[in-house]
């Protein structure tokens, strides 16, 4: 069983990060099938329906709605290359010189055959891409997303779009995480390029940038644990640990999880998010979008009320500058808490984060109408914080601490080589200090007794021996 296995949902959707498919497999749990037979009863279905209609209107009126509907996440290939945040050749750069071959418009014009939407969603972000003929002919499943367009594109220096569509579907069929598969291939290729490993080590395989045939071959070898694939199925971090020495410098993981398709040097809040995310390097545990796509004025105003209580001033204009580390810890905390709410409600990151059309007041009203229990903005904020801190406590109990809230050396010491962020590194220590202060953590990354008490989490305090 590959450690980088996903839990597959409806054939083409993957719960991918952190090897959860492997956890299921290790427990000999093959599948979970769910079938509902009773209606969903809402406390006030008329008010709830009115709110849903208003939410749809808000979502559709956001200035980024058109792009989401037209391209889904594939639009990010173009946008992220412009700001050099698109990881290229194992994060050596954030700019891929051949990105236009993988662009949203190419996919839309040549390969898009339809769309797939979750129930009731007006964004229908999933675009089906098919390769009609040639050696990579395939129906493409639910199609490509931005993450895979980087993992199998820029991150391994590959500009063959048909190979990416094919490899994406193959990886889904074999039940693995494309971010981790692309990550480990990119890592091996850099080691090969730098002469740290050779063909003797890889069993005769030459790892080269931009080799689509190698990509497809390695996916199969990893899934079936053939040859060098057996080692790579352990994931980048374990491979790096096994090789040791110079290889450790190029291990682009956090808490053992491959960093996804964002170069934190081009967006400082993303660098911090990757370092502190509870499930390892992640772009969805905190999706700080003020400095990525901007927030509507109404949300900035609400958030600023909170910021003013802490700093006595507005977070603007620095908050919206993705290269300025100022205020990013506060925005990451805000985003982590809100994402925890969205995740536990099973609400999509589209609409709550990208674009940020819905915010705490909308969620509080929805919960009230659905359950009949009165919620306000503060209640929901507290729930988000409580979830996030409880997850942190779980990690601490399992042995994680501040020493794991780190980034690879490359992001801290190697200045970004291209684009508007040229010359930048991630100012992690500076942001981390402020992040810990805002979270109520001590220098070891443990939440204080007072913080846990305020969130009604004294049981966790007891388990972690955190006292007054
Ligand atoms: S709910 Fe989210 S993932 Fe599903 S179609 Fe809508 S935008 Fe896409």
Short mmCIF file of C-alpha atoms and ligand atoms in Angstrom, two decimals:
data_model
loop_
_atom_site.label_atom_id
_atom_site.label_comp_id
_atom_site.label_asym_id
_atom_site.label_seq_id
_atom_site.Cartn_x
_atom_site.Cartn_y
_atom_site.Cartn_z
CA UNK A 1 0.00 0.00 0.00
CA UNK A 2 1.36 3.45 -0.95
CA UNK A 3 1.58 5.88 1.97
CA UNK A 4 0.46 8.62 -0.41
CA UNK A 5 -2.90 6.96 -1.08
CA UNK A 6 -6.11 9.02 -1.25
CA UNK A 7 -9.65 8.28 -0.24
CA UNK A 8 -11.53 8.39 -3.53
CA UNK A 9 -15.05 9.78 -3.66
CA UNK A 10 -17.40 9.13 -6.58
CA UNK A 11 -14.47 7.80 -8.65
CA UNK A 12 -12.86 11.12 -9.59
CA UNK A 13 -12.70 13.21 -6.42
CA UNK A 14 -9.93 12.65 -3.94
CA UNK A 15 -9.51 13.27 -0.22
CA UNK A 16 -5.83 13.34 -0.75
CA UNK A 17 -3.49 15.06 1.62
CA UNK A 18 -1.71 13.23 4.45
CA UNK A 19 -2.21 9.70 3.11
CA UNK A 20 -5.69 9.12 4.52
CA UNK A 21 -6.32 6.35 1.98
CA UNK A 22 -3.37 4.51 3.48
CA UNK A 23 -4.83 4.96 6.97
CA UNK A 24 -8.10 3.43 5.76
CA UNK A 25 -6.23 0.60 4.07
CA UNK A 26 -4.15 -0.12 7.17
CA UNK A 27 -7.39 -0.60 9.08
CA UNK A 28 -8.62 -2.90 6.30
CA UNK A 29 -11.46 -0.50 5.59
CA UNK A 30 -12.10 -0.79 1.88
CA UNK A 31 -15.00 1.62 1.39
CA UNK A 32 -17.75 3.57 3.10
CA UNK A 33 -21.11 3.59 1.32
CA UNK A 34 -23.80 6.04 2.39
CA UNK A 35 -27.43 5.98 1.45
CA UNK A 36 -29.97 8.34 3.02
CA UNK A 37 -33.65 7.53 3.18
CA UNK A 38 -35.13 10.29 5.33
CA UNK A 39 -35.82 13.92 4.40
CA UNK A 40 -33.61 16.68 5.81
CA UNK A 41 -35.76 18.75 8.15
CA UNK A 42 -34.91 22.41 8.65
CA UNK A 43 -36.14 24.50 11.56
CA UNK A 44 -37.29 27.31 9.28
CA UNK A 45 -37.13 26.15 5.68
CA UNK A 46 -38.64 29.36 4.27
CA UNK A 47 -36.04 31.61 5.89
CA UNK A 48 -33.31 29.12 5.01
CA UNK A 49 -34.43 29.09 1.38
CA UNK A 50 -34.50 32.91 1.26
CA UNK A 51 -30.97 32.94 2.65
CA UNK A 52 -29.82 30.36 0.08
CA UNK A 53 -31.22 32.49 -2.75
CA UNK A 54 -29.47 35.57 -1.35
CA UNK A 55 -26.24 33.57 -1.01
CA UNK A 56 -26.45 32.47 -4.65
CA UNK A 57 -26.92 36.11 -5.67
CA UNK A 58 -23.90 37.19 -3.61
CA UNK A 59 -21.81 34.39 -5.07
CA UNK A 60 -22.78 35.22 -8.63
CA UNK A 61 -22.30 38.96 -8.25
CA UNK A 62 -18.70 38.65 -7.04
CA UNK A 63 -16.23 39.93 -9.62
CA UNK A 64 -14.39 36.59 -9.73
CA UNK A 65 -17.54 34.51 -10.22
CA UNK A 66 -17.21 34.68 -14.02
CA UNK A 67 -13.70 33.20 -13.94
CA UNK A 68 -14.69 30.40 -11.55
CA UNK A 69 -17.68 29.49 -13.72
CA UNK A 70 -15.74 29.70 -16.96
CA UNK A 71 -12.48 28.04 -15.97
CA UNK A 72 -12.68 26.59 -12.45
CA UNK A 73 -9.29 26.48 -10.72
CA UNK A 74 -7.42 26.12 -14.04
CA UNK A 75 -7.44 29.93 -14.32
CA UNK A 76 -4.86 29.95 -11.54
CA UNK A 77 -2.10 28.67 -13.85
CA UNK A 78 -2.13 32.03 -15.62
CA UNK A 79 -2.70 34.14 -12.51
CA UNK A 80 -0.08 32.41 -10.38
CA UNK A 81 2.63 32.53 -13.03
CA UNK A 82 2.09 36.28 -13.30
CA UNK A 83 2.96 36.67 -9.62
CA UNK A 84 5.57 33.84 -9.70
CA UNK A 85 3.71 31.70 -7.16
CA UNK A 86 3.51 28.61 -9.42
CA UNK A 87 6.05 26.06 -8.10
CA UNK A 88 8.44 25.06 -10.85
CA UNK A 89 11.11 22.34 -10.87
CA UNK A 90 10.71 21.31 -7.24
CA UNK A 91 10.15 24.94 -6.13
CA UNK A 92 13.39 26.23 -7.65
CA UNK A 93 11.23 29.03 -9.06
CA UNK A 94 7.64 30.26 -9.01
CA UNK A 95 7.54 30.92 -12.73
CA UNK A 96 7.30 28.27 -15.48
CA UNK A 97 8.39 29.68 -18.82
CA UNK A 98 6.07 27.31 -20.72
CA UNK A 99 2.96 27.91 -18.62
CA UNK A 100 0.91 29.16 -21.56
CA UNK A 101 0.80 25.59 -22.90
CA UNK A 102 -1.09 24.61 -19.73
CA UNK A 103 -3.31 27.66 -19.58
CA UNK A 104 -7.02 27.77 -18.79
CA UNK A 105 -7.83 28.95 -22.30
CA UNK A 106 -5.96 26.03 -23.94
CA UNK A 107 -7.85 23.58 -21.75
CA UNK A 108 -11.18 25.25 -22.44
CA UNK A 109 -10.74 25.49 -26.19
CA UNK A 110 -9.16 22.13 -26.94
CA UNK A 111 -10.09 19.65 -24.24
CA UNK A 112 -13.19 20.73 -22.29
CA UNK A 113 -16.15 18.43 -22.95
CA UNK A 114 -18.47 19.29 -20.09
CA UNK A 115 -18.86 20.35 -16.51
CA UNK A 116 -19.60 18.70 -13.22
CA UNK A 117 -21.13 20.44 -10.23
CA UNK A 118 -21.83 19.50 -6.65
CA UNK A 119 -25.53 19.53 -5.76
CA UNK A 120 -27.10 22.97 -6.11
CA UNK A 121 -23.85 24.83 -6.78
CA UNK A 122 -24.05 27.80 -9.17
CA UNK A 123 -20.26 27.80 -9.76
CA UNK A 124 -19.95 24.28 -11.26
CA UNK A 125 -16.17 24.66 -11.06
CA UNK A 126 -15.20 21.20 -12.31
CA UNK A 127 -14.44 21.13 -16.00
CA UNK A 128 -14.22 17.78 -17.73
CA UNK A 129 -11.23 17.47 -20.07
CA UNK A 130 -10.90 14.71 -22.64
CA UNK A 131 -8.01 13.68 -24.90
CA UNK A 132 -9.70 12.29 -28.01
CA UNK A 133 -6.81 10.55 -29.73
CA UNK A 134 -3.13 9.72 -29.52
CA UNK A 135 -1.17 7.89 -26.88
CA UNK A 136 -2.78 9.84 -24.04
CA UNK A 137 -6.38 9.36 -25.23
CA UNK A 138 -8.70 9.19 -22.21
CA UNK A 139 -12.05 10.53 -21.03
CA UNK A 140 -10.26 12.55 -18.35
CA UNK A 141 -12.69 11.87 -15.50
CA UNK A 142 -13.80 15.03 -13.72
CA UNK A 143 -10.97 16.95 -15.34
CA UNK A 144 -7.97 18.92 -14.20
CA UNK A 145 -7.61 21.22 -11.23
CA UNK A 146 -4.89 23.80 -10.60
CA UNK A 147 -3.04 21.64 -8.09
CA UNK A 148 -2.46 18.82 -10.59
CA UNK A 149 -1.67 21.30 -13.35
CA UNK A 150 1.28 22.26 -11.21
CA UNK A 151 2.19 18.89 -9.67
CA UNK A 152 2.37 17.25 -13.11
CA UNK A 153 3.26 20.47 -14.93
CA UNK A 154 5.62 23.12 -13.58
CA UNK A 155 6.79 21.15 -10.58
CA UNK A 156 8.34 18.52 -12.85
CA UNK A 157 9.06 20.93 -15.74
CA UNK A 158 6.46 19.27 -17.98
CA UNK A 159 4.48 21.19 -20.61
CA UNK A 160 2.65 18.23 -22.22
CA UNK A 161 -0.97 18.99 -21.39
CA UNK A 162 -2.35 15.73 -22.82
CA UNK A 163 0.02 13.71 -20.67
CA UNK A 164 -1.17 15.69 -17.63
CA UNK A 165 -4.85 14.97 -18.37
CA UNK A 166 -4.02 11.29 -18.78
CA UNK A 167 -1.75 11.10 -15.73
CA UNK A 168 -4.36 12.85 -13.58
CA UNK A 169 -7.00 10.30 -14.48
CA UNK A 170 -4.57 7.41 -14.04
CA UNK A 171 -3.57 8.66 -10.57
CA UNK A 172 -7.21 8.98 -9.55
CA UNK A 173 -7.97 5.49 -10.78
CA UNK A 174 -5.02 4.18 -8.78
CA UNK A 175 -6.14 6.19 -5.74
CA UNK A 176 -3.16 8.44 -5.04
CA UNK A 177 -2.53 12.12 -4.31
CA UNK A 178 -1.29 13.97 -7.41
CA UNK A 179 0.43 16.60 -5.24
CA UNK A 180 2.47 13.94 -3.48
CA UNK A 181 3.22 11.96 -6.65
CA UNK A 182 4.34 15.09 -8.53
CA UNK A 183 6.22 16.20 -5.42
CA UNK A 184 8.27 13.03 -5.11
CA UNK A 185 9.06 12.92 -8.85
CA UNK A 186 10.18 16.58 -8.74
CA UNK A 187 12.32 15.86 -5.69
CA UNK A 188 14.00 12.86 -7.34
CA UNK A 189 14.59 14.86 -10.51
CA UNK A 190 16.35 17.62 -8.61
CA UNK A 191 18.54 15.08 -6.80
CA UNK A 192 19.39 13.53 -10.15
CA UNK A 193 20.13 16.94 -11.67
CA UNK A 194 22.46 17.79 -8.79
CA UNK A 195 24.24 14.43 -8.92
CA UNK A 196 23.07 13.39 -5.44
CA UNK A 197 21.59 10.16 -6.83
CA UNK A 198 22.30 8.29 -10.05
CA UNK A 199 20.92 5.49 -12.21
CA UNK A 200 22.46 2.92 -9.90
CA UNK A 201 20.25 4.20 -7.11
CA UNK A 202 17.10 4.46 -9.25
CA UNK A 203 17.44 1.03 -10.88
CA UNK A 204 18.36 2.45 -14.29
CA UNK A 205 15.72 5.18 -14.45
CA UNK A 206 16.85 8.63 -15.57
CA UNK A 207 14.88 11.38 -13.87
CA UNK A 208 14.75 14.43 -16.17
CA UNK A 209 12.70 17.63 -16.12
CA UNK A 210 9.83 17.62 -18.59
CA UNK A 211 9.59 13.90 -19.28
CA UNK A 212 5.87 12.99 -19.66
CA UNK A 213 6.59 9.32 -20.35
CA UNK A 214 8.53 9.05 -17.12
CA UNK A 215 5.59 10.66 -15.29
CA UNK A 216 3.12 8.03 -16.52
CA UNK A 217 5.60 5.21 -15.90
CA UNK A 218 6.36 6.38 -12.35
CA UNK A 219 2.67 6.66 -11.42
CA UNK A 220 2.24 2.96 -12.19
CA UNK A 221 5.51 1.97 -10.53
CA UNK A 222 4.59 3.86 -7.36
CA UNK A 223 1.07 2.43 -7.20
CA UNK A 224 2.27 -1.13 -7.74
CA UNK A 225 5.48 -0.62 -5.75
CA UNK A 226 7.69 -1.77 -8.57
CA UNK A 227 11.45 -1.08 -8.54
CA UNK A 228 12.23 2.44 -7.30
CA UNK A 229 8.45 2.99 -7.07
CA UNK A 230 8.46 0.97 -3.86
CA UNK A 231 10.59 3.62 -2.17
CA UNK A 232 8.75 6.58 -3.73
CA UNK A 233 5.42 5.21 -2.49
CA UNK A 234 6.67 6.21 0.98
CA UNK A 235 6.37 9.90 -0.01
CA UNK A 236 9.00 12.62 -0.42
CA UNK A 237 9.84 13.12 3.24
CA UNK A 238 10.61 9.49 3.98
CA UNK A 239 12.60 9.17 0.75
CA UNK A 240 14.65 12.23 1.77
CA UNK A 241 15.24 10.78 5.23
CA UNK A 242 16.42 7.52 3.70
CA UNK A 243 18.86 9.18 1.29
CA UNK A 244 19.96 11.74 3.90
CA UNK A 245 22.84 14.24 3.54
CA UNK A 246 22.43 16.87 0.82
CA UNK A 247 19.07 15.40 -0.22
CA UNK A 248 17.45 16.81 2.92
CA UNK A 249 17.88 20.34 1.55
CA UNK A 250 15.49 19.59 -1.31
CA UNK A 251 12.78 17.90 0.75
CA UNK A 252 9.89 20.30 0.05
CA UNK A 253 7.53 19.02 2.72
CA UNK A 254 6.12 20.24 6.03
CA UNK A 255 5.16 17.73 8.73
CA UNK A 256 5.86 15.05 6.12
CA UNK A 257 3.32 16.40 3.60
CA UNK A 258 4.39 17.73 0.18
CA UNK A 259 3.91 21.48 -0.15
CA UNK A 260 1.11 22.08 -2.64
CA UNK A 261 1.06 24.46 -5.61
CA UNK A 262 2.04 27.72 -3.92
CA UNK A 263 5.47 29.28 -3.52
CA UNK A 264 5.28 31.09 -0.18
CA UNK A 265 7.98 33.56 -1.25
CA UNK A 266 5.39 35.10 -3.59
CA UNK A 267 2.65 35.31 -0.94
CA UNK A 268 3.91 35.55 2.62
CA UNK A 269 0.67 34.46 4.27
CA UNK A 270 0.80 31.24 2.25
CA UNK A 271 4.33 30.58 3.50
CA UNK A 272 3.13 30.92 7.09
CA UNK A 273 0.02 28.81 6.38
CA UNK A 274 2.11 25.96 5.01
CA UNK A 275 4.34 26.02 8.09
CA UNK A 276 1.60 25.95 10.73
CA UNK A 277 -1.28 24.03 9.13
CA UNK A 278 -2.49 21.23 11.36
CA UNK A 279 -2.52 18.61 8.62
CA UNK A 280 0.92 19.46 7.23
CA UNK A 281 1.72 21.76 4.31
CA UNK A 282 -1.67 22.87 3.12
CA UNK A 283 -3.29 25.68 1.16
CA UNK A 284 -6.82 24.99 2.37
CA UNK A 285 -6.40 24.83 6.16
CA UNK A 286 -5.87 28.53 5.83
CA UNK A 287 -6.82 30.15 2.57
CA UNK A 288 -5.90 33.79 3.14
CA UNK A 289 -7.36 35.56 0.15
CA UNK A 290 -7.28 39.24 1.04
CA UNK A 291 -3.75 39.41 -0.34
CA UNK A 292 -4.54 37.02 -3.19
CA UNK A 293 -7.75 38.21 -4.79
CA UNK A 294 -8.98 40.92 -2.42
CA UNK A 295 -12.00 40.96 -0.13
CA UNK A 296 -15.23 42.86 -0.65
CA UNK A 297 -15.24 46.16 1.30
CA UNK A 298 -17.92 44.87 3.67
CA UNK A 299 -15.70 41.99 4.82
CA UNK A 300 -12.62 44.20 5.18
CA UNK A 301 -14.65 46.57 7.34
CA UNK A 302 -15.88 43.78 9.61
CA UNK A 303 -12.45 42.22 9.90
CA UNK A 304 -10.86 45.60 10.54
CA UNK A 305 -13.04 46.03 13.63
CA UNK A 306 -11.30 42.97 15.02
CA UNK A 307 -7.87 44.16 13.88
CA UNK A 308 -8.38 47.57 15.48
CA UNK A 309 -9.01 45.94 18.85
CA UNK A 310 -5.64 44.17 18.56
CA UNK A 311 -3.46 46.74 16.82
CA UNK A 312 -5.41 49.97 17.26
CA UNK A 313 -5.40 50.55 13.51
CA UNK A 314 -6.63 49.22 10.19
CA UNK A 315 -4.75 46.35 8.52
CA UNK A 316 -4.90 48.21 5.23
CA UNK A 317 -3.01 48.81 3.01
CA UNK A 318 -0.33 46.33 4.22
CA UNK A 319 -2.88 43.52 4.67
CA UNK A 320 -3.57 43.43 0.95
CA UNK A 321 0.13 43.41 -0.03
CA UNK A 322 1.07 39.76 -0.53
CA UNK A 323 4.80 40.48 -0.17
CA UNK A 324 4.50 42.36 3.12
CA UNK A 325 4.56 40.03 6.16
CA UNK A 326 2.80 42.65 8.30
CA UNK A 327 -0.62 41.56 9.59
CA UNK A 328 -0.36 38.21 7.81
CA UNK A 329 -0.33 36.22 11.09
CA UNK A 330 -3.67 37.78 12.07
CA UNK A 331 -5.09 37.06 8.64
CA UNK A 332 -3.88 33.46 8.73
CA UNK A 333 -5.51 32.95 12.15
CA UNK A 334 -8.74 34.47 10.83
CA UNK A 335 -8.62 32.29 7.75
CA UNK A 336 -7.81 29.09 9.66
CA UNK A 337 -10.76 29.62 11.99
CA UNK A 338 -13.16 30.44 9.18
CA UNK A 339 -11.94 27.50 7.09
CA UNK A 340 -12.54 25.20 10.08
CA UNK A 341 -16.14 26.44 10.17
CA UNK A 342 -16.58 25.95 6.43
CA UNK A 343 -15.05 22.46 6.55
CA UNK A 344 -17.18 21.30 9.45
CA UNK A 345 -20.32 22.61 7.74
CA UNK A 346 -19.19 20.92 4.51
CA UNK A 347 -19.41 24.27 2.72
CA UNK A 348 -17.08 24.76 -0.24
CA UNK A 349 -13.97 26.99 -0.08
CA UNK A 350 -15.37 28.56 -3.20
CA UNK A 351 -17.99 31.04 -1.97
CA UNK A 352 -16.45 31.26 1.51
CA UNK A 353 -12.86 31.93 0.46
CA UNK A 354 -12.36 32.16 -3.31
CA UNK A 355 -14.19 34.30 -4.06
CA UNK A 356 -15.03 35.40 -0.52
CA UNK A 357 -18.74 35.98 -1.08
CA UNK A 358 -20.09 34.56 2.21
CA UNK A 359 -18.85 35.44 5.69
CA UNK A 360 -19.61 34.79 9.35
CA UNK A 361 -23.00 36.59 9.44
CA UNK A 362 -24.29 34.44 6.54
CA UNK A 363 -23.13 31.26 8.26
CA UNK A 364 -24.61 32.30 11.62
CA UNK A 365 -28.00 32.93 10.01
CA UNK A 366 -27.91 29.65 8.08
CA UNK A 367 -27.15 27.71 11.26
CA UNK A 368 -29.94 29.46 13.13
CA UNK A 369 -32.55 28.76 10.44
CA UNK A 370 -31.39 25.17 10.02
CA UNK A 371 -31.28 24.20 13.68
CA UNK A 372 -33.53 26.61 15.58
CA UNK A 373 -30.62 27.37 17.91
CA UNK A 374 -29.67 31.02 17.87
CA UNK A 375 -26.12 31.71 16.58
CA UNK A 376 -24.42 35.06 16.13
CA UNK A 377 -21.12 35.98 14.47
CA UNK A 378 -19.16 35.68 17.72
CA UNK A 379 -20.55 32.20 18.41
CA UNK A 380 -19.44 30.94 15.01
CA UNK A 381 -16.00 32.58 15.32
CA UNK A 382 -15.51 30.82 18.62
CA UNK A 383 -16.53 27.47 17.10
CA UNK A 384 -13.91 27.91 14.37
CA UNK A 385 -11.18 28.75 16.85
CA UNK A 386 -12.21 25.87 19.10
CA UNK A 387 -12.00 23.36 16.23
CA UNK A 388 -8.60 24.65 15.17
CA UNK A 389 -7.09 24.61 18.66
CA UNK A 390 -8.51 21.17 19.38
CA UNK A 391 -6.84 19.85 16.22
CA UNK A 392 -3.60 21.44 17.40
CA UNK A 393 -3.96 19.70 20.76
CA UNK A 394 -4.40 16.39 18.98
CA UNK A 395 -1.14 16.96 17.07
CA UNK A 396 0.67 17.95 20.28
CA UNK A 397 -0.54 14.81 21.98
CA UNK A 398 0.85 12.79 19.07
CA UNK A 399 4.29 14.38 19.50
CA UNK A 400 4.26 17.44 17.22
CA UNK A 401 5.46 20.81 18.53
CA UNK A 402 6.90 24.15 17.43
CA UNK A 403 9.86 22.37 15.84
CA UNK A 404 7.45 21.03 13.20
CA UNK A 405 6.10 24.49 12.28
CA UNK A 406 8.94 24.95 9.83
CA UNK A 407 9.49 25.44 6.11
CA UNK A 408 12.18 23.90 3.89
CA UNK A 409 15.46 25.82 3.84
CA UNK A 410 14.83 26.83 0.21
CA UNK A 411 11.97 29.16 1.20
CA UNK A 412 13.94 30.69 4.07
CA UNK A 413 17.34 31.18 2.46
CA UNK A 414 17.06 31.03 -1.35
CA UNK A 415 15.62 34.29 -2.67
CA UNK A 416 12.89 33.86 -5.30
CA UNK A 417 14.63 34.07 -8.69
CA UNK A 418 11.86 35.55 -10.84
CA UNK A 419 8.76 37.68 -11.06
CA UNK A 420 7.46 40.45 -8.80
CA UNK A 421 8.71 38.54 -5.73
CA UNK A 422 12.29 38.31 -7.06
CA UNK A 423 14.71 38.52 -4.13
CA UNK A 424 12.10 37.58 -1.50
CA UNK A 425 12.26 34.77 1.06
CA UNK A 426 9.59 33.86 3.64
CA UNK A 427 10.13 35.83 6.88
CA UNK A 428 8.93 32.84 8.86
CA UNK A 429 10.41 33.50 12.32
CA UNK A 430 9.02 37.02 12.44
CA UNK A 431 5.52 35.89 11.39
CA UNK A 432 5.61 32.80 13.59
CA UNK A 433 6.29 34.80 16.77
CA UNK A 434 3.25 36.97 16.13
CA UNK A 435 1.14 34.00 15.06
CA UNK A 436 1.92 32.17 18.34
CA UNK A 437 1.08 35.30 20.33
CA UNK A 438 -2.29 35.68 18.60
CA UNK A 439 -3.05 31.98 19.00
CA UNK A 440 -2.14 32.03 22.69
CA UNK A 441 0.67 29.47 22.21
CA UNK A 442 3.90 29.38 24.22
CA UNK A 443 7.32 29.15 22.54
CA UNK A 444 6.92 25.37 22.21
CA UNK A 445 3.67 25.81 20.35
CA UNK A 446 1.41 24.75 23.23
CA UNK A 447 -1.81 26.71 23.87
CA UNK A 448 -2.00 28.36 27.27
CA UNK A 449 -4.30 27.12 30.03
CA UNK A 450 -6.26 30.38 29.77
CA UNK A 451 -6.79 29.92 26.03
CA UNK A 452 -8.03 26.36 26.49
CA UNK A 453 -10.26 27.42 29.36
CA UNK A 454 -11.78 30.24 27.31
CA UNK A 455 -12.66 27.70 24.61
CA UNK A 456 -14.04 25.18 27.05
CA UNK A 457 -11.23 22.74 26.21
CA UNK A 458 -9.95 21.93 29.69
CA UNK A 459 -10.08 18.24 28.91
CA UNK A 460 -7.37 18.81 26.32
CA UNK A 461 -5.38 20.83 28.88
CA UNK A 462 -5.56 17.87 31.24
CA UNK A 463 -4.42 15.43 28.60
CA UNK A 464 -1.46 17.65 27.67
CA UNK A 465 -0.60 18.47 31.30
CA UNK A 466 -1.12 22.18 30.67
CA UNK A 467 -1.73 23.90 33.97
CA UNK A 468 -2.41 27.43 35.17
S1 LIG B 1 -19.44 23.20 -4.43
FE1 LIG B 1 -17.34 23.90 -4.76
S2 LIG B 1 -16.26 22.10 -5.61
FE2 LIG B 1 -18.48 21.75 -5.87
S3 LIG B 1 -18.95 22.52 -7.93
FE3 LIG B 1 -19.34 24.17 -6.47
S4 LIG B 1 -17.47 25.39 -6.44
FE4 LIG B 1 -16.97 23.40 -7.33
#
